[in-house]
Short mmCIF file of C-alpha atoms and ligand atoms in Angstrom, two decimals:
data_model
loop_
_atom_site.label_atom_id
_atom_site.label_comp_id
_atom_site.label_asym_id
_atom_site.label_seq_id
_atom_site.Cartn_x
_atom_site.Cartn_y
_atom_site.Cartn_z
CA MET A 10 0.15 0.08 0.00
CA SER A 11 1.28 3.62 -1.03
CA GLY A 12 0.41 6.79 -2.20
CA ILE A 13 1.21 10.45 -3.66
CA ARG A 14 -0.23 13.55 -2.82
CA PRO A 15 -1.97 15.76 -5.53
CA THR A 16 -0.05 18.61 -5.22
CA GLY A 17 1.81 19.03 -8.64
CA PHE A 18 3.59 16.98 -11.30
CA LEU A 19 5.29 13.97 -10.54
CA HIS A 20 9.17 13.97 -10.76
CA LEU A 21 12.14 11.59 -10.59
CA GLY A 22 11.72 10.82 -6.77
CA ASN A 23 8.42 9.92 -6.94
CA TYR A 24 9.22 7.93 -9.64
CA PHE A 25 11.85 5.87 -8.45
CA GLY A 26 11.37 6.19 -4.66
CA ALA A 27 8.00 5.24 -5.20
CA VAL A 28 5.93 4.48 -8.72
CA ARG A 29 8.77 2.02 -10.19
CA ASN A 30 8.18 -0.12 -7.05
CA TYR A 31 4.59 -0.28 -7.25
CA VAL A 32 4.93 -1.15 -10.84
CA ARG A 33 7.21 -4.12 -9.44
CA MET A 34 5.10 -5.07 -6.22
CA GLN A 35 1.67 -5.28 -9.08
CA ASP A 36 2.11 -8.99 -10.47
CA GLU A 37 3.55 -10.12 -7.02
CA PHE A 38 1.58 -8.67 -4.31
CA ASP A 39 -2.04 -7.86 -3.67
CA CYS A 40 -1.91 -4.21 -4.44
CA PHE A 41 -3.49 -0.69 -3.12
CA PHE A 42 -1.85 2.53 -4.48
CA MET A 43 -3.91 5.61 -3.61
CA VAL A 44 -3.92 9.53 -4.69
CA ALA A 45 -4.02 11.07 -0.95
CA ASP A 46 -5.54 14.11 -1.45
CA LEU A 47 -6.54 14.60 1.58
CA HIS A 48 -3.16 14.56 3.09
CA SER A 49 -2.93 17.65 0.07
CA LEU A 50 -4.99 19.41 2.42
CA THR A 51 -2.87 20.07 5.24
CA THR A 52 -0.48 22.16 2.86
CA HIS A 53 -2.41 22.92 0.22
CA PRO A 54 -6.41 24.05 1.13
CA ASP A 55 -7.43 25.43 -1.84
CA THR A 56 -9.57 22.74 -3.79
CA ARG A 57 -10.08 24.57 -7.08
CA GLU A 58 -6.82 22.79 -8.97
CA LEU A 59 -7.37 19.60 -7.08
CA LYS A 60 -9.47 17.43 -9.73
CA ILE A 61 -7.00 18.19 -11.90
CA ASN A 62 -4.16 17.15 -9.67
CA VAL A 63 -6.15 14.14 -8.87
CA GLN A 64 -6.39 13.33 -12.35
CA ARG A 65 -2.91 14.13 -13.51
CA VAL A 66 -1.19 11.97 -10.36
CA LEU A 67 -3.32 8.73 -11.65
CA ALA A 68 -2.43 9.38 -15.70
CA GLU A 69 1.30 9.39 -14.69
CA ASN A 70 0.90 6.62 -12.21
CA ILE A 71 -0.70 4.43 -15.17
CA ALA A 72 1.79 6.09 -18.05
CA SER A 73 4.78 4.80 -15.88
CA GLY A 74 3.40 1.31 -16.09
CA LEU A 75 0.82 0.95 -13.47
CA ASP A 76 -1.86 -1.46 -14.29
CA PRO A 77 -4.90 -0.37 -12.72
CA GLU A 78 -7.05 -4.04 -13.35
CA LYS A 79 -4.02 -5.79 -11.18
CA VAL A 80 -4.25 -3.34 -8.97
CA ALA A 81 -6.64 -1.15 -6.75
CA LEU A 82 -5.72 2.61 -7.88
CA TYR A 83 -8.00 4.76 -6.04
CA CYS A 84 -8.34 8.49 -4.27
CA GLN A 85 -8.08 8.22 -0.63
CA SER A 86 -11.40 10.39 -0.38
CA HIS A 87 -13.79 7.84 -1.67
CA ILE A 88 -12.41 5.76 1.23
CA ARG A 89 -14.99 7.12 3.98
CA GLU A 90 -13.49 4.41 6.08
CA THR A 91 -10.34 5.77 6.31
CA SER A 92 -11.55 8.90 8.43
CA GLU A 93 -13.05 6.11 11.04
CA LEU A 94 -10.10 4.15 11.58
CA TYR A 95 -7.77 7.70 11.44
CA LEU A 96 -10.26 9.44 14.49
CA TYR A 97 -9.91 5.97 16.86
CA LEU A 98 -5.84 6.12 16.13
CA ASN A 99 -6.13 9.88 16.95
CA MET A 100 -6.59 8.48 20.31
CA LEU A 101 -3.83 6.12 20.61
CA ALA A 102 -1.39 9.32 19.39
CA TYR A 103 0.42 11.41 21.84
CA GLN A 104 1.36 15.21 21.69
CA GLY A 105 4.63 15.06 22.56
CA GLU A 106 5.49 11.85 19.77
CA LEU A 107 3.70 13.96 16.91
CA GLU A 108 5.50 17.05 18.00
CA LYS A 109 8.92 15.38 17.42
CA THR A 110 8.00 14.14 13.64
CA VAL A 111 10.93 16.38 11.21
CA THR A 112 8.24 16.38 8.93
CA PHE A 113 6.03 18.52 10.66
CA LYS A 114 8.69 20.46 12.21
CA ASP A 115 9.71 21.24 8.50
CA LYS A 116 6.06 22.43 7.89
CA VAL A 117 5.74 24.73 10.69
CA ARG A 118 8.88 26.53 9.51
CA GLN A 119 7.45 26.40 5.35
CA GLN A 120 3.96 27.30 6.63
CA PRO A 121 3.72 29.13 10.03
CA ASP A 122 0.27 30.71 9.41
CA ASN A 123 -1.04 27.50 8.64
CA VAL A 124 0.02 24.81 11.26
CA ASN A 125 -3.59 23.13 11.69
CA ALA A 126 -4.13 19.82 13.51
CA GLY A 127 -4.37 18.03 10.28
CA LEU A 128 -0.63 19.03 9.57
CA LEU A 129 0.12 17.57 13.05
CA THR A 130 -1.54 14.01 12.71
CA TYR A 131 -0.38 13.54 8.97
CA PRO A 132 1.13 9.96 10.52
CA VAL A 133 -1.76 9.59 12.10
CA LEU A 134 -3.97 10.04 8.99
CA GLN A 135 -0.71 7.98 6.49
CA THR A 136 -0.86 5.33 9.07
CA ALA A 137 -4.66 4.75 8.52
CA ASP A 138 -4.33 3.97 4.91
CA ILE A 139 -1.41 1.73 5.41
CA ILE A 140 -3.18 -0.53 8.49
CA LEU A 141 -6.66 -0.16 6.83
CA HIS A 142 -5.80 -2.86 3.79
CA ARG A 143 -3.76 -4.82 6.99
CA ALA A 144 -1.06 -3.81 4.20
CA GLU A 145 2.96 -4.92 5.17
CA LEU A 146 4.81 -4.01 2.60
CA VAL A 147 4.74 0.41 1.83
CA PRO A 148 6.58 1.40 -0.93
CA VAL A 149 8.36 4.72 -0.16
CA GLY A 150 11.16 6.91 -0.77
CA LYS A 151 14.26 7.43 2.04
CA ASP A 152 12.37 10.41 3.41
CA GLN A 153 9.17 8.76 4.58
CA GLU A 154 11.45 6.75 7.00
CA GLN A 155 10.33 8.15 9.99
CA HIS A 156 6.87 7.93 9.26
CA LEU A 157 6.35 4.29 8.80
CA GLU A 158 8.30 4.32 12.10
CA MET A 159 5.55 6.05 13.20
CA ALA A 160 3.14 3.51 11.67
CA ARG A 161 4.49 0.30 13.32
CA THR A 162 4.51 2.53 16.95
CA PHE A 163 0.25 3.64 16.18
CA ALA A 164 -0.43 -0.33 14.92
CA ASN A 165 1.29 -1.93 17.52
CA ARG A 166 -0.24 0.47 20.57
CA PHE A 167 -3.52 -0.37 18.98
CA ASN A 168 -3.04 -4.32 18.96
CA HIS A 169 -1.80 -4.08 22.31
CA ARG A 170 -4.52 -2.17 23.67
CA TYR A 171 -7.54 -3.83 21.73
CA GLY A 172 -6.37 -7.02 20.58
CA GLU A 173 -3.92 -8.00 17.61
CA VAL A 174 -5.68 -7.07 14.50
CA PHE A 175 -2.83 -5.47 12.32
CA PRO A 176 0.24 -6.40 11.21
CA GLU A 177 3.27 -4.04 11.09
CA PRO A 178 4.07 -2.08 8.40
CA LYS A 179 7.60 -2.19 6.48
CA ALA A 180 8.74 0.65 4.30
CA PHE A 181 9.51 -1.58 1.15
CA ASN A 182 12.39 -1.00 -1.67
CA PHE A 183 13.29 -3.81 -4.50
CA GLY A 184 16.87 -2.52 -3.87
CA ASP A 185 18.85 -2.76 -0.95
CA GLU A 186 17.75 0.38 0.95
CA LEU A 187 15.70 3.05 0.73
CA ILE A 188 15.56 5.69 -2.30
CA LYS A 189 16.33 9.59 -2.22
CA VAL A 190 16.77 11.18 -5.58
CA PRO A 191 18.49 14.33 -5.11
CA SER A 192 17.87 17.81 -6.66
CA LEU A 193 19.98 19.42 -9.60
CA ASP A 194 21.65 21.81 -7.58
CA GLY A 195 23.46 19.59 -5.23
CA ALA A 196 21.45 20.58 -1.93
CA GLY A 197 18.17 18.44 -0.83
CA LYS A 198 16.25 16.39 -2.96
CA MET A 199 13.69 16.22 -6.05
CA SER A 200 10.53 18.04 -4.56
CA LYS A 201 7.28 18.53 -6.13
CA SER A 202 7.04 22.16 -4.67
CA GLU A 203 10.58 23.29 -3.93
CA ASN A 204 13.18 24.09 -6.16
CA GLN A 205 11.43 23.22 -9.26
CA LEU A 206 15.02 24.03 -11.69
CA ALA A 207 16.42 21.60 -9.74
CA THR A 208 13.68 19.10 -10.45
CA LEU A 209 12.97 17.04 -13.37
CA TYR A 210 9.34 16.41 -14.04
CA LEU A 211 7.98 13.34 -15.48
CA SER A 212 5.80 16.23 -17.64
CA ASP A 213 9.40 18.40 -18.46
CA ASP A 214 9.56 18.61 -22.50
CA ASP A 215 12.75 17.99 -24.01
CA GLU A 216 14.08 21.22 -24.00
CA MET A 217 13.52 21.43 -20.33
CA ILE A 218 14.88 18.53 -19.34
CA ARG A 219 17.94 19.61 -21.42
CA LYS A 220 18.44 23.22 -20.00
CA LYS A 221 17.81 21.68 -16.34
CA VAL A 222 20.15 19.21 -16.82
CA MET A 223 22.99 21.13 -18.24
CA LYS A 224 22.71 23.53 -15.77
CA ALA A 225 23.65 20.98 -12.35
CA LYS A 226 26.17 22.36 -10.24
CA THR A 227 29.37 21.01 -11.70
CA ASP A 228 33.46 22.60 -11.05
CA SER A 229 36.51 22.37 -12.80
CA GLY A 230 37.16 18.30 -12.10
CA PRO A 231 39.13 16.13 -10.19
CA SER A 232 43.02 17.18 -9.57
CA GLU A 233 44.30 13.67 -8.05
CA PRO A 234 43.42 10.49 -9.62
CA ASN A 235 40.56 8.82 -7.49
CA SER A 236 39.76 11.82 -5.88
CA LYS A 237 36.09 11.41 -3.34
CA LYS A 238 33.45 12.66 -5.47
CA PRO A 239 32.35 16.07 -4.06
CA ASP A 240 28.13 15.59 -3.13
CA TYR A 241 26.91 17.43 -6.44
CA ILE A 242 28.82 15.38 -8.51
CA GLU A 243 28.16 12.31 -6.44
CA ASN A 244 24.64 13.13 -7.08
CA ILE A 245 25.09 13.54 -10.86
CA PHE A 246 26.56 10.28 -11.03
CA LEU A 247 23.45 9.50 -9.21
CA LEU A 248 21.12 10.09 -11.28
CA MET A 249 22.82 8.55 -14.01
CA LYS A 250 22.44 4.95 -12.67
CA LEU A 251 19.11 5.86 -12.60
CA VAL A 252 18.89 6.03 -16.16
CA SER A 253 21.88 5.60 -18.41
CA LYS A 254 23.50 2.34 -19.51
CA PRO A 255 26.44 0.40 -17.33
CA GLU A 256 28.76 1.25 -19.90
CA THR A 257 28.21 5.07 -19.92
CA ILE A 258 28.13 4.79 -16.60
CA ARG A 259 31.93 2.97 -16.24
CA HIS A 260 32.96 5.03 -19.07
CA TYR A 261 32.37 8.56 -16.85
CA GLU A 262 33.92 6.78 -13.54
CA MET A 263 36.82 5.65 -15.29
CA ALA A 264 36.93 9.17 -16.51
CA PHE A 265 36.29 11.25 -13.14
CA ASN A 266 38.93 8.52 -11.42
CA ASP A 267 41.74 9.46 -14.25
CA CYS A 268 40.77 13.46 -14.33
CA THR A 269 40.07 13.31 -17.81
CA VAL A 270 36.00 13.81 -17.13
CA ARG A 271 34.50 16.92 -18.73
CA TYR A 272 31.00 17.42 -17.40
CA GLY A 273 29.82 19.07 -20.14
CA ASP A 274 30.26 16.01 -21.95
CA LEU A 275 28.87 13.90 -19.21
CA LYS A 276 25.98 16.34 -18.68
CA LYS A 277 25.00 16.19 -22.16
CA GLN A 278 24.79 12.31 -22.37
CA LEU A 279 23.07 12.36 -18.95
CA ALA A 280 20.48 14.92 -20.43
CA GLU A 281 20.06 12.63 -23.57
CA ASP A 282 19.82 9.67 -21.31
CA MET A 283 16.95 11.42 -19.66
CA VAL A 284 14.93 12.85 -22.57
CA ALA A 285 14.66 8.81 -23.91
CA PHE A 286 13.39 8.04 -20.21
CA ILE A 287 10.83 10.64 -19.16
CA THR A 288 9.72 11.52 -23.08
CA PRO A 289 7.68 8.01 -23.48
CA ILE A 290 6.21 8.46 -19.86
CA ARG A 291 5.25 12.04 -20.51
CA GLN A 292 3.19 10.72 -24.07
CA ARG A 293 1.24 7.97 -22.16
CA ALA A 294 0.11 10.35 -19.49
CA GLU A 295 -0.89 13.49 -21.80
CA THR A 296 -3.34 10.82 -23.88
CA ILE A 297 -4.52 9.39 -20.90
CA ARG A 298 -5.26 12.36 -18.85
CA GLN A 299 -7.63 13.36 -22.01
CA ASP A 300 -9.86 10.22 -21.44
CA GLN A 301 -12.25 11.41 -18.35
CA LYS A 302 -14.54 9.08 -18.87
CA TYR A 303 -11.27 5.95 -18.31
CA LEU A 304 -9.95 7.90 -15.38
CA LYS A 305 -13.40 8.32 -13.97
CA GLU A 306 -13.94 4.64 -14.43
CA VAL A 307 -9.82 3.66 -13.15
CA MET A 308 -11.20 5.59 -9.83
CA GLU A 309 -14.90 3.93 -9.44
CA LYS A 310 -13.42 0.40 -9.78
CA GLY A 311 -10.17 1.15 -7.08
CA ALA A 312 -12.45 2.74 -4.46
CA GLU A 313 -14.99 -0.23 -4.97
CA LYS A 314 -12.12 -2.63 -4.79
CA ALA A 315 -10.60 -0.77 -1.29
CA ARG A 316 -14.07 -0.04 -0.05
CA ARG A 317 -14.19 -4.15 0.36
CA SER A 318 -11.15 -4.47 1.80
CA ALA A 319 -11.56 -1.39 4.08
CA LYS A 320 -14.56 -2.86 5.48
CA GLU A 321 -13.42 -6.32 6.37
CA THR A 322 -10.66 -4.52 8.35
CA MET A 323 -13.15 -1.68 10.30
CA ASP A 324 -15.12 -5.04 11.05
CA LYS A 325 -12.51 -6.18 12.59
CA VAL A 326 -11.51 -2.67 14.83
CA ARG A 327 -15.06 -2.17 16.15
CA GLU A 328 -15.34 -5.55 16.93
CA ALA A 329 -11.89 -5.38 18.57
CA MET A 330 -13.20 -2.00 20.58
CA ARG A 331 -15.93 -3.53 21.51
CA LEU A 332 -17.74 -0.85 19.35
CA ASN A 333 -20.02 -3.66 18.25
CA TYR A 334 -23.37 -2.72 20.69
CA TYR A 335 -25.94 -4.58 18.86
P1 AMP B 21 4.65 12.92 -2.06
O1 AMP B 21 5.21 13.47 -3.06
O2 AMP B 21 5.54 13.75 -1.09
O3 AMP B 21 3.44 12.39 -1.70
O4 AMP B 21 5.60 12.13 -1.88
C1 AMP B 21 5.57 10.27 -3.10
C2 AMP B 21 5.97 9.23 -3.13
O5 AMP B 21 7.92 9.52 -3.30
C3 AMP B 21 6.92 9.11 -1.42
O6 AMP B 21 6.58 7.92 -1.10
C4 AMP B 21 7.84 9.62 -1.33
O7 AMP B 21 9.15 9.01 -0.09
C5 AMP B 21 8.55 9.32 -2.75
N1 AMP B 21 9.61 10.33 -3.14
C6 AMP B 21 9.13 12.18 -3.49
N2 AMP B 21 10.16 12.77 -3.13
C7 AMP B 21 11.66 11.70 -3.33
C8 AMP B 21 12.53 12.10 -3.60
N3 AMP B 21 12.99 13.14 -3.90
N4 AMP B 21 13.79 10.55 -4.00
C9 AMP B 21 12.95 9.86 -3.60
N5 AMP B 21 11.65 9.65 -3.26
C10 AMP B 21 10.76 10.48 -3.14
#
């Protein structure tokens, strides 16, 4: 189970941290993937663009290879059971632990005039989304590690207090570790809202991709053989590992190690490999976005599957909590 907020265009971080894993999981597991529209209200209270953004996230997921016939692909607000479970879990979540969450502290800094209760209890809603399907594996990027730890805490606390209903959810990646896709300016991660010129979006056209990659921070190159790469150069190699062929990466690793690397050439190569990677996804997403009828059917079908699973869990939850009075 996993989700993405409809707060903007999907980028390479969303793709490699999350969606790529969704696509690989769909043949092996019983999967639930959602557009987290309720979560987006904690930072984006204006809902005028929400429908377009929800449709865009759905289209970009499908364009990336997610098959709505194989998984439940749905919209968070269509599953009312989530709100009920969120309410119960809120009684098991303490102010102190919520206030310590890194993402909460970041948001308080970013939007001091809108420190709403939803922001504070964001990890509780996320836990409700996950354990509503009694999910065990949660494909997410590295930035979600702490939230997943909290989800385990809340699930265990529920089990402890009311009886065993939920398995422990774990952050999941097909590789060895969770991924953080760095931004092109060498500072921080790619993100939907911050630093848009240093983030590659799945909707960027070829010229925009080239422009952004060519602007990535470099320097005059190493002066000693086999030097340690500065962080911003390490980041460029990391991006190359995501989209370029192994022989291309080997070539530039060797050039770096013997001090013959030309960053202009490296970035041109990376830009072309990015274009080749992103263009087909962008084109498919554009076509899917035009088909409103199809997107509506996807959402309806996804919600139906998710509601079935949610109902089963909530029957167990109410029974465990002794809320079934008749
Ligand atoms: P969000 O865009 O915050 O709704 O996140 C959706 C998913 O994308 C989550 O699983 C995040 O962990 C993942 N994600 C977002 N940005 C990055 C990034 N720069 N690198 C890796 N994963 C990311």
